[in-house]
Amino acid sequence: MNKPALRSITLAGLFLIPFIPFLVSSSLFFPFITTKAFVWRAIVEVVFAAWVVLALWDKQYRPKRSIILYAVLAFLAVIGLADLFGADRSVSFWSNFERMEGYISLLHLGAFFLVISSVFEERHWKRWWNTSLVASAIMACYAIFQVWGILQPSQDMARVDGTFGNAIYLAVYMLIHIFVALLLMAREWRNKNMRWVYGLLIVFQIIIIYYTATRGAILGLLGGLLVMAVINSMNKEDRSIRKASIAVIIGLAVLVGGFFLVKDTAFVAKSPVLSRFSNLTLAEIRTQGRYFVWPIAYQGFKERPVLGWGQENFSYVFQKHYKPEMYQLEPWFDRAHNIFLDWAVVGGLLGLLAYLLLYAAFLRVVWRGGSNFSFAEKSILTGLLSAYFFHNFFVFDHLTSYVLFFSLLAYLHSHGAGKVLWAKDTSESRVKSVATPVAAIVLVLALYFVNIKPLIANVYTIEALKATRLSEPARAAAYFTKAYNASRLGQSEVMEHMSSNVPSIFGSGMTAEEKNAFYSFARAAAEEQAKEFPNSARTQL
C-alpha cells in the first residue's frame, strides 16, 4: 500500500467521525452507547494503523512537540497508573456496556489525538469543523422533530435528547458546537453569506439547548458567553466588537434579572424548562443525588488521595459511604456527576491535576505570545472552555463530548506545535516489508478482541433478553451462556441479567436435563464473578 492510499484511508476515517453521534442500533444492548462506541473504536483502530505506517514513511506526519501533547501523554500515563493500582484493574481497563469507557477508551482517544493532530493541516481543520457543524445542524433538526412530537425522546418526554438517549449528552454536544460556530463566524466575518449561515445555526443550537432543559449546559452557555464578552470588552483590535461585547454583557444581565422577576409567575411554573430553574431551591437540592453523592466522592478521595481508586471503581466508594436517605433516588451511582470529583476519585490528586493540566495547556496555547489567533478568536475559545468547564461541574463526560474536547486539543496543538518528536528516516523497503505487515496484524487483533468479540457478546445479551420477554426459556438460556463466554467486556452485566431471569427459566417447560445444564453453568458463572469481585456489594448480592 502506497502513501496516497494510507493518507486517503486516514482522512476518510477522520471525516466519518462527526457522524458517529447518529448511530443507534436496536439490535445492541445499551444501543445509544454501544453502537457509537464500537464504530468509533473500529474507525480509530483503522486510521491509527494507517497513520503509523504513514508516519514511519514520511516525517511530515509524525507527532510534533507541544505543551498540549505532553499534557495528553501525562494524563494517559497518570490514569494508567491509577487503573493499574486501583481497586479493580480488569473493570478499569474494559469498563462495561452501559458506559463503554475505561482505559481502553482513553487509549483510543489518545490514538485519535495523535492521528488527527499529525495529519490535519489548517485547510483540513476548516473542512472538518464545518463537517461537524453540518452534523450538529442535522442533529438539531432531529431534536426539533422531537419538540414538535413527530419523533419521541427516549427518556423524559419533556426533554429532547436527539440520538443520544440522554438530554444532557445532546446539550453539551450543542454547547460546544455553538462556540465552534462562533469561532468560524469570526474567521469568516467579511463573508456576509457565511456570517448569516453561522449566525442562524447558533440560534438554532441555542433553541435546542433550551429544550434539553439541562441546567448545567444552559448556565454553562450563559457563563461562557459572559466570559467571552468580558474579555472582548478589552479588545483593542476591533472597536465594534468591543461595543458589541458590552451590549452582550448588558443583555445577559437583563435576561438573568428578568427571569428572577418572573420566576414565580404561572407562565414559568407551566414551562417544563423554566420551572427547572425556578424550582432550584436549597430544599430541592437536598432531594437530588448530587447532594449525597458529592460528599461520598470526597470521602473516597480522602481514602486514596494520591492515585485514587481507578476508573469504573466509584461503586466501591458509593457502597462504603452509602446514605440510607438516598433510597428514594437512584439505587446505584457509578459516577459523582461532577467530572472533577470523578477524576479525583478515579486518579486521586495526581489524576485530577493531570486532567486540569489539559485545560491549562489549552489556555496556554490560546494566549501564548506569537499565537496566530485574533483577540476575538482567543476570547471565543476561552469562552468555550469556560462553558465546558462549568457544564462538567454538574455532570460527567461521555464519548461524544470526549471526542470533541480532544479534537479541540488537537486543533490547538496544531497551532502551537514545534518540531517533530523524531526525525530519523525509515527506509521504504523496511516500511513495506516490516511495518505494514505488523500494523495489519495488530489491527486485525485489535478489531477482533476490542470490537468483534465484545460486539458478539453484546448481541447475544440482547437476544437473551428478547427471548425472556417472548417466554422462550431454552433460547434465552443458550444466548446467556454464549454471551458470558464470548467476551470479558460485559460479563458482570450478563451475569446480573442471567441471575435475575433464572426463576422464569427454571419455571418453564424446559426438560430437566436442560435446566440442570443451565443451572450448572449459571452457578459456576456466579461463583466465578463472586470470587473475582469479592469486595463488590453488587456482585455479591
Coordinates of C-alpha atoms in Angstrom, one line a residue:
M1 CA 0.0 0.0 0.0
N2 CA 1.4 3.4 -1.0
K3 CA 1.4 6.7 0.8
P4 CA -1.6 8.3 -1.0
A5 CA -3.7 5.3 -0.2
L6 CA -2.7 5.4 3.5
R7 CA -3.4 9.1 3.6
S8 CA -6.8 8.7 2.0
I9 CA -7.8 6.0 4.5
T10 CA -6.7 8.2 7.4
L11 CA -8.6 11.3 6.1
A12 CA -11.7 9.3 5.2
G13 CA -11.9 7.7 8.6
L14 CA -11.4 11.1 10.4
F15 CA -14.2 12.7 8.3
L16 CA -16.6 9.9 9.3
I17 CA -16.2 10.6 13.0
P18 CA -18.6 13.7 13.1
F19 CA -21.4 11.5 12.0
I20 CA -21.0 8.8 14.7
P21 CA -23.5 10.5 17.1
F22 CA -26.3 9.5 14.7
L23 CA -25.6 5.7 15.1
V24 CA -28.2 3.8 17.2
S25 CA -28.9 0.1 16.7
S26 CA -31.8 -1.5 18.5
S27 CA -30.0 -4.9 18.0
L28 CA -27.5 -3.9 20.6
F29 CA -27.6 -3.8 24.4
F30 CA -27.5 -0.1 25.6
P31 CA -27.9 0.9 21.9
F32 CA -27.3 4.7 22.3
I33 CA -23.9 4.0 23.9
T34 CA -22.5 0.8 22.4
T35 CA -23.4 1.5 18.8
K36 CA -21.4 4.7 18.8
A37 CA -18.6 3.3 20.8
F38 CA -18.0 0.2 18.7
V39 CA -18.0 2.1 15.5
W40 CA -15.8 4.8 17.0
R41 CA -13.2 2.3 18.2
A42 CA -13.1 0.5 14.9
I43 CA -12.6 3.7 12.9
V44 CA -9.8 4.9 15.3
E45 CA -8.0 1.5 15.1
V46 CA -8.1 1.6 11.3
V47 CA -6.9 5.2 10.9
F48 CA -4.3 4.7 13.7
A49 CA -2.8 1.6 11.9
A50 CA -2.7 3.5 8.6
W51 CA -1.2 6.6 10.3
V52 CA 1.6 4.6 12.0
V53 CA 2.8 3.3 8.6
L54 CA 2.4 6.7 7.1
A55 CA 4.4 8.4 9.9
L56 CA 7.2 5.9 9.5
W57 CA 7.2 6.5 5.8
D58 CA 7.0 10.3 5.8
K59 CA 8.3 12.6 8.6
Q60 CA 5.7 15.3 8.0
Y61 CA 3.0 13.1 9.5
R62 CA 4.9 12.5 12.8
P63 CA 3.8 14.0 16.1
K64 CA 5.1 17.4 16.9
R65 CA 6.2 18.8 20.2
S66 CA 3.8 21.0 22.1
I67 CA 2.6 21.5 25.7
I68 CA -0.7 20.0 24.7
L69 CA 0.9 16.8 23.5
Y70 CA 2.8 16.5 26.8
A71 CA -0.4 17.2 28.8
V72 CA -2.3 14.5 26.9
L73 CA 0.5 12.0 27.4
A74 CA 0.8 12.9 31.1
F75 CA -2.9 12.4 31.6
L76 CA -2.9 9.0 29.9
A77 CA 0.1 7.9 32.0
V78 CA -1.3 9.0 35.3
I79 CA -4.7 7.5 34.8
G80 CA -3.0 4.3 33.5
L81 CA -1.1 4.1 36.8
A82 CA -4.3 4.8 38.8
D83 CA -6.0 1.9 36.9
L84 CA -3.1 -0.4 37.4
F85 CA -3.0 0.1 41.2
G86 CA -6.8 0.7 41.6
A87 CA -9.5 -1.4 43.2
D88 CA -10.2 -3.5 40.1
R89 CA -7.8 -3.4 37.2
S90 CA -10.0 -5.5 34.9
V91 CA -13.1 -3.3 35.1
S92 CA -10.9 -0.2 35.0
F93 CA -9.5 -1.3 31.6
W94 CA -12.6 -2.7 29.9
S95 CA -15.5 -0.8 31.7
N96 CA -18.9 -2.2 30.8
F97 CA -21.6 -2.0 28.1
E98 CA -23.5 0.8 30.0
R99 CA -20.6 3.2 29.9
M100 CA -18.1 1.8 27.3
E101 CA -15.3 3.9 28.8
G102 CA -12.4 2.6 30.9
Y103 CA -8.7 2.8 30.0
I104 CA -9.4 1.2 26.6
S105 CA -11.4 4.3 25.6
L106 CA -8.7 6.7 26.8
L107 CA -6.2 4.8 24.7
H108 CA -8.4 5.3 21.7
L109 CA -8.8 9.0 22.5
G110 CA -5.0 9.3 22.7
A111 CA -4.6 7.5 19.4
F112 CA -7.3 9.8 17.8
F113 CA -5.4 12.8 19.1
L114 CA -2.1 11.7 17.7
V115 CA -3.6 10.9 14.3
I116 CA -5.7 14.0 13.7
S117 CA -3.2 16.4 15.1
S118 CA -0.4 14.9 12.9
V119 CA -2.3 14.6 9.7
F120 CA -4.6 17.7 9.6
E121 CA -3.4 21.0 8.2
E122 CA -5.4 24.2 8.6
R123 CA -7.5 23.5 5.4
H124 CA -8.4 20.1 6.8
W125 CA -9.4 21.6 10.1
K126 CA -11.7 24.1 8.5
R127 CA -13.5 21.4 6.5
W128 CA -13.6 19.1 9.5
W129 CA -15.2 21.6 11.8
N130 CA -17.6 22.6 9.1
T131 CA -18.5 19.0 8.6
S132 CA -19.1 18.7 12.4
L133 CA -21.3 21.8 12.3
V134 CA -23.3 20.2 9.4
A135 CA -23.8 17.1 11.5
S136 CA -24.9 19.3 14.5
A137 CA -27.4 21.0 12.3
I138 CA -28.9 17.7 11.2
M139 CA -29.0 16.7 14.9
A140 CA -30.7 19.9 15.7
C141 CA -33.4 19.2 13.1
Y142 CA -33.9 15.7 14.6
A143 CA -34.3 17.3 18.0
I144 CA -36.8 19.8 16.6
F145 CA -38.9 16.9 15.4
Q146 CA -38.9 15.7 19.0
V147 CA -40.1 19.1 20.2
W148 CA -42.9 19.0 17.7
G149 CA -43.9 15.5 18.7
I150 CA -43.1 13.9 15.3
L151 CA -40.3 11.9 17.0
Q152 CA -40.3 10.8 20.6
P153 CA -37.4 11.3 23.1
S154 CA -36.1 8.1 24.5
Q155 CA -36.4 9.0 28.2
D156 CA -38.1 12.2 29.5
M157 CA -40.8 13.3 27.2
A158 CA -40.4 16.9 28.2
R159 CA -36.6 17.0 27.3
V160 CA -35.3 16.4 23.8
D161 CA -32.3 14.1 23.5
G162 CA -31.7 13.6 19.8
T163 CA -30.0 10.3 19.0
F164 CA -28.0 10.4 22.3
G165 CA -30.7 8.8 24.5
N166 CA -29.8 11.4 27.2
A167 CA -30.8 15.1 27.1
I168 CA -27.5 16.0 28.9
Y169 CA -25.4 14.5 26.2
L170 CA -27.3 16.4 23.5
A171 CA -26.9 19.6 25.5
V172 CA -23.1 19.5 25.7
Y173 CA -22.9 18.5 22.1
M174 CA -24.8 21.6 21.1
L175 CA -22.9 23.7 23.6
I176 CA -19.5 23.0 22.1
H177 CA -20.8 23.5 18.6
I178 CA -22.2 26.9 19.4
F179 CA -18.8 28.2 20.2
V180 CA -17.2 26.4 17.3
A181 CA -19.7 28.2 15.0
L182 CA -18.8 31.5 16.7
L183 CA -15.1 30.8 16.1
L184 CA -15.7 30.1 12.4
M185 CA -18.1 33.1 12.1
A186 CA -15.3 35.3 13.5
R187 CA -12.9 33.9 10.9
E188 CA -15.4 34.4 8.1
W189 CA -16.8 37.8 9.3
R190 CA -16.2 39.5 5.9
N191 CA -18.2 36.9 4.1
K192 CA -21.8 38.1 4.6
N193 CA -23.4 34.9 3.5
M194 CA -21.3 32.6 5.8
R195 CA -21.9 35.1 8.6
W196 CA -25.6 34.6 8.3
V197 CA -25.3 30.8 8.0
Y198 CA -23.2 30.5 11.2
G199 CA -25.4 33.0 13.0
L200 CA -28.7 31.2 12.2
L201 CA -27.1 27.9 13.1
I202 CA -26.0 29.3 16.5
V203 CA -29.6 30.5 17.2
F204 CA -30.9 27.0 16.2
Q205 CA -28.5 25.3 18.5
I206 CA -29.4 27.6 21.4
I207 CA -33.1 26.7 20.9
I208 CA -32.2 23.0 21.1
I209 CA -30.2 23.5 24.3
Y210 CA -33.2 25.3 25.8
Y211 CA -35.4 22.3 25.0
T212 CA -33.0 19.8 26.6
A213 CA -33.8 21.6 29.9
T214 CA -30.2 20.9 31.0
R215 CA -29.4 23.4 33.7
G216 CA -25.7 22.8 33.6
A217 CA -25.4 23.4 29.9
I218 CA -27.7 26.4 29.9
L219 CA -25.8 28.0 32.8
G220 CA -22.5 27.0 31.1
L221 CA -23.7 28.7 27.9
L222 CA -24.5 31.9 29.7
G223 CA -21.3 31.8 31.7
G224 CA -19.2 31.1 28.6
L225 CA -20.8 34.0 26.7
L226 CA -20.2 36.2 29.7
V227 CA -16.5 35.3 29.9
M228 CA -16.2 35.8 26.1
A229 CA -17.9 39.2 26.3
V230 CA -15.9 40.4 29.3
I231 CA -12.6 39.5 27.6
N232 CA -13.8 41.2 24.3
S233 CA -14.8 44.3 26.2
M234 CA -11.0 44.9 26.3
N235 CA -10.5 44.2 22.6
K236 CA -8.2 46.8 21.2
E237 CA -8.1 45.3 17.7
D238 CA -11.8 46.0 16.8
R239 CA -13.8 48.8 18.4
S240 CA -17.1 47.4 17.0
I241 CA -16.5 44.0 18.7
R242 CA -15.8 45.8 22.0
K243 CA -19.1 47.7 21.8
A244 CA -21.0 44.5 20.9
S245 CA -19.5 42.7 23.8
I246 CA -20.7 45.4 26.2
A247 CA -24.1 45.0 24.7
V248 CA -23.9 41.2 25.3
I249 CA -23.0 41.8 29.0
I250 CA -25.9 44.1 29.5
G251 CA -28.2 41.7 27.6
L252 CA -27.2 38.8 29.8
A253 CA -27.7 40.9 32.9
V254 CA -31.2 41.8 31.7
L255 CA -32.0 38.2 30.8
V256 CA -31.0 36.8 34.2
G257 CA -32.5 39.7 36.2
G258 CA -35.8 39.4 34.2
F259 CA -36.0 35.7 35.0
F260 CA -35.7 36.4 38.7
L261 CA -38.5 38.9 38.4
V262 CA -40.9 36.5 36.7
K263 CA -39.8 33.2 38.2
D264 CA -42.8 32.9 40.5
T265 CA -45.4 33.6 37.7
A266 CA -47.8 31.0 36.3
F267 CA -46.1 31.2 32.9
V268 CA -42.8 30.0 34.4
A269 CA -44.5 27.4 36.5
K270 CA -46.2 25.8 33.5
S271 CA -42.9 25.7 31.5
P272 CA -41.1 22.3 31.9
V273 CA -37.8 24.1 31.1
L274 CA -38.1 27.3 33.1
S275 CA -39.6 25.6 36.1
R276 CA -36.5 23.5 36.4
F277 CA -34.6 26.8 37.2
S278 CA -37.3 28.4 39.3
N279 CA -37.6 25.3 41.5
L280 CA -33.9 25.2 42.2
T281 CA -34.0 25.9 45.9
L282 CA -32.0 24.6 48.8
A283 CA -34.8 22.3 49.7
E284 CA -35.0 20.9 46.2
I285 CA -31.2 20.5 46.1
R286 CA -31.4 18.3 49.2
T287 CA -33.5 15.8 47.3
Q288 CA -31.1 15.4 44.4
G289 CA -28.4 12.7 44.0
R290 CA -25.6 15.2 43.9
Y291 CA -26.4 16.4 47.4
F292 CA -25.5 12.9 48.7
V293 CA -23.0 11.7 46.0
W294 CA -20.6 14.7 46.1
P295 CA -19.8 14.2 49.8
I296 CA -19.4 10.4 49.2
A297 CA -17.0 11.2 46.4
Y298 CA -15.0 13.4 48.7
Q299 CA -14.8 10.7 51.3
G300 CA -13.4 8.3 48.6
F301 CA -10.9 10.8 47.5
K302 CA -9.6 11.2 51.1
E303 CA -9.2 7.5 51.5
R304 CA -7.0 7.2 48.3
P305 CA -5.7 10.8 47.8
V306 CA -2.7 10.1 45.6
L307 CA -3.8 7.8 42.7
G308 CA -7.4 7.1 43.6
W309 CA -9.5 4.0 43.0
G310 CA -9.0 3.6 39.2
Q311 CA -11.6 4.0 36.5
E312 CA -15.1 2.5 36.9
N313 CA -14.5 1.8 40.6
F314 CA -16.7 4.6 42.0
S315 CA -19.2 1.8 43.1
Y316 CA -16.7 0.7 45.8
V317 CA -16.7 4.3 47.2
F318 CA -20.5 4.5 46.9
Q319 CA -21.3 1.2 48.7
K320 CA -18.9 2.1 51.5
H321 CA -20.3 5.5 52.2
Y322 CA -23.9 4.9 51.1
K323 CA -26.5 7.1 52.9
P324 CA -29.9 5.4 53.7
E325 CA -31.6 8.7 52.9
M326 CA -30.9 8.1 49.2
Y327 CA -33.3 5.2 49.0
Q328 CA -35.9 7.3 47.1
L329 CA -33.3 8.3 44.5
E330 CA -31.4 6.1 42.0
P331 CA -30.4 2.8 43.8
W332 CA -26.9 2.8 42.3
F333 CA -24.5 5.6 41.4
D334 CA -21.4 4.8 39.4
R335 CA -20.4 8.5 38.9
A336 CA -20.1 11.5 41.1
H337 CA -21.9 13.7 38.5
N338 CA -19.1 16.2 38.7
I339 CA -16.2 15.5 36.3
F340 CA -13.6 17.0 38.7
L341 CA -14.8 14.9 41.6
D342 CA -14.9 11.9 39.3
W343 CA -11.3 12.2 38.3
A344 CA -10.3 12.9 41.9
V345 CA -11.9 9.6 42.9
V346 CA -10.5 7.8 39.8
G347 CA -7.0 9.1 39.8
G348 CA -6.5 10.9 43.2
L349 CA -4.9 14.3 43.3
L350 CA -2.4 13.3 40.5
G351 CA -5.3 12.3 38.3
L352 CA -7.2 15.5 38.9
L353 CA -4.2 17.6 38.3
A354 CA -3.4 15.7 35.1
Y355 CA -6.9 16.4 33.9
L356 CA -6.8 20.1 34.8
L357 CA -3.4 20.3 33.0
L358 CA -5.4 19.7 29.8
Y359 CA -7.3 22.9 30.5
A360 CA -4.2 24.8 31.4
A361 CA -2.4 23.7 28.2
F362 CA -5.5 24.7 26.2
L363 CA -5.4 28.3 27.6
R364 CA -1.6 28.4 27.3
V365 CA -1.7 27.8 23.5
V366 CA -4.6 30.2 23.0
W367 CA -3.0 33.1 24.8
R368 CA 0.7 32.4 24.3
G369 CA 2.9 35.1 22.7
G370 CA 3.0 34.7 18.9
S371 CA -0.3 32.9 18.7
N372 CA -2.0 33.4 15.3
F373 CA -5.5 33.7 16.8
S374 CA -7.1 37.2 16.8
F375 CA -8.2 38.7 20.1
A376 CA -11.8 37.9 19.3
E377 CA -10.9 34.2 18.5
K378 CA -9.0 33.9 21.7
S379 CA -12.0 35.2 23.7
I380 CA -14.3 32.7 21.9
L381 CA -12.0 29.7 22.7
T382 CA -11.7 30.9 26.3
G383 CA -15.5 31.2 26.5
L384 CA -15.9 27.7 25.0
L385 CA -13.6 26.2 27.6
S386 CA -15.3 28.1 30.4
A387 CA -18.7 26.9 29.3
Y388 CA -17.4 23.3 29.0
F389 CA -15.8 23.6 32.5
F390 CA -19.0 24.9 34.1
H391 CA -21.2 22.3 32.4
N392 CA -18.8 19.5 33.6
F393 CA -19.1 20.7 37.2
F394 CA -22.6 19.2 37.3
V395 CA -22.2 16.1 35.0
F396 CA -19.6 13.7 33.6
D397 CA -18.2 13.3 30.1
H398 CA -19.3 10.7 27.5
L399 CA -17.9 9.5 24.2
T400 CA -19.0 12.4 22.0
S401 CA -18.0 15.2 24.4
Y402 CA -14.6 13.5 24.9
V403 CA -14.1 13.3 21.2
L404 CA -15.0 17.0 20.7
F405 CA -12.7 18.0 23.6
F406 CA -9.8 16.0 22.3
S407 CA -10.5 17.4 18.8
L408 CA -10.2 20.9 20.2
L409 CA -7.0 20.0 22.0
A410 CA -5.6 18.6 18.7
Y411 CA -6.7 21.7 16.8
L412 CA -4.8 23.9 19.3
H413 CA -1.9 21.6 19.3
S414 CA -1.6 22.1 15.5
H415 CA -1.3 25.8 16.2
G416 CA 1.3 25.6 18.9
A417 CA 3.4 22.6 17.7
G418 CA 7.1 22.7 17.2
K419 CA 9.5 20.2 15.7
V420 CA 8.6 16.5 15.2
L421 CA 9.4 14.2 18.0
W422 CA 11.8 12.2 16.0
A423 CA 13.3 12.9 12.5
K424 CA 15.2 9.7 11.7
D425 CA 14.3 8.3 8.3
T426 CA 12.9 4.8 7.8
S427 CA 13.7 3.1 4.5
E428 CA 10.8 2.4 2.2
S429 CA 11.7 -1.3 1.9
R430 CA 11.5 -1.7 5.7
V431 CA 8.2 0.1 5.9
K432 CA 6.7 -2.2 3.2
S433 CA 8.3 -5.4 4.4
V434 CA 8.1 -4.9 8.2
A435 CA 5.9 -2.0 9.4
T436 CA 3.0 -2.6 7.1
P437 CA 2.5 -6.4 7.9
V438 CA 3.0 -5.7 11.6
A439 CA 0.5 -2.9 11.6
A440 CA -2.0 -5.1 9.6
I441 CA -1.7 -8.0 12.1
V442 CA -2.0 -5.7 15.1
L443 CA -5.1 -4.1 13.5
V444 CA -6.8 -7.4 12.9
L445 CA -6.1 -8.5 16.5
A446 CA -7.4 -5.2 17.9
L447 CA -10.6 -5.3 15.8
Y448 CA -11.2 -8.9 16.9
F449 CA -10.5 -8.6 20.6
V450 CA -11.6 -5.0 21.2
N451 CA -14.6 -4.9 18.9
I452 CA -15.8 -8.1 17.4
K453 CA -15.8 -10.4 20.5
P454 CA -17.4 -7.7 22.7
L455 CA -19.9 -6.9 19.9
I456 CA -20.9 -10.6 19.7
A457 CA -21.4 -10.8 23.5
N458 CA -23.5 -7.6 23.3
V459 CA -25.7 -9.1 20.6
Y460 CA -26.1 -12.4 22.4
T461 CA -27.1 -10.4 25.6
I462 CA -29.9 -8.5 23.9
E463 CA -31.1 -11.7 22.1
A464 CA -31.2 -13.4 25.5
L465 CA -33.3 -10.6 27.0
K466 CA -35.6 -10.7 24.0
A467 CA -36.1 -14.4 24.4
T468 CA -37.1 -14.0 28.1
R469 CA -39.7 -11.4 27.1
L470 CA -41.1 -13.8 24.5
S471 CA -41.2 -16.7 27.0
E472 CA -38.6 -18.7 25.1
P473 CA -36.5 -20.1 28.1
A474 CA -34.3 -22.5 26.1
R475 CA -33.3 -19.9 23.7
A476 CA -32.7 -17.4 26.5
A477 CA -30.5 -19.8 28.4
A478 CA -28.5 -20.6 25.3
Y479 CA -27.9 -16.9 24.5
F480 CA -27.0 -16.1 28.1
T481 CA -24.4 -18.9 28.0
K482 CA -22.9 -17.6 24.7
A483 CA -22.9 -14.0 25.8
Y484 CA -21.0 -14.8 29.0
N485 CA -18.4 -16.9 27.2
A486 CA -17.9 -14.5 24.3
S487 CA -16.0 -11.6 25.8
R488 CA -14.5 -10.2 29.1
L489 CA -16.3 -6.9 28.4
G490 CA -19.9 -7.0 29.8
Q491 CA -19.6 -10.3 31.8
S492 CA -20.8 -8.7 35.0
E493 CA -23.9 -7.3 33.2
V494 CA -24.6 -10.6 31.6
M495 CA -24.3 -12.3 35.0
E496 CA -26.8 -9.8 36.6
H497 CA -29.4 -10.3 33.9
M498 CA -28.8 -14.1 33.8
S499 CA -29.3 -14.4 37.5
S500 CA -32.4 -12.2 37.6
N501 CA -34.0 -14.4 34.9
V502 CA -33.2 -17.8 36.5
P503 CA -36.6 -18.1 38.2
S504 CA -38.5 -17.7 34.9
I505 CA -36.2 -20.1 33.1
F506 CA -36.5 -22.7 35.8
G507 CA -40.2 -22.3 36.0
S508 CA -40.6 -23.0 32.3
G509 CA -41.3 -26.2 30.4
M510 CA -37.7 -26.9 29.7
T511 CA -36.6 -30.5 30.2
A512 CA -34.8 -31.4 33.5
E513 CA -31.6 -32.0 31.6
E514 CA -31.7 -28.5 30.0
K515 CA -32.5 -26.9 33.4
N516 CA -29.7 -28.8 35.1
A517 CA -27.2 -27.8 32.4
F518 CA -28.2 -24.1 32.6
Y519 CA -28.2 -24.3 36.4
S520 CA -24.6 -25.7 36.4
F521 CA -23.4 -23.0 34.1
A522 CA -25.2 -20.1 35.8
R523 CA -23.9 -21.2 39.3
A524 CA -20.4 -21.6 38.0
A525 CA -20.5 -18.1 36.4
A526 CA -22.0 -16.6 39.6
E527 CA -19.3 -18.1 41.7
E528 CA -16.6 -17.0 39.3
Q529 CA -17.8 -13.4 39.4
A530 CA -18.2 -13.5 43.2
K531 CA -14.6 -14.8 43.5
E532 CA -13.2 -12.2 41.1
F533 CA -15.0 -9.3 42.8
P534 CA -15.1 -10.3 46.5
N535 CA -15.4 -6.6 47.6
S536 CA -18.3 -5.7 45.3
A537 CA -21.6 -5.5 47.1
R538 CA -23.5 -5.5 43.8
T539 CA -21.7 -8.7 42.6
Q540 CA -22.1 -10.4 45.9
L541 CA -25.8 -9.6 46.0

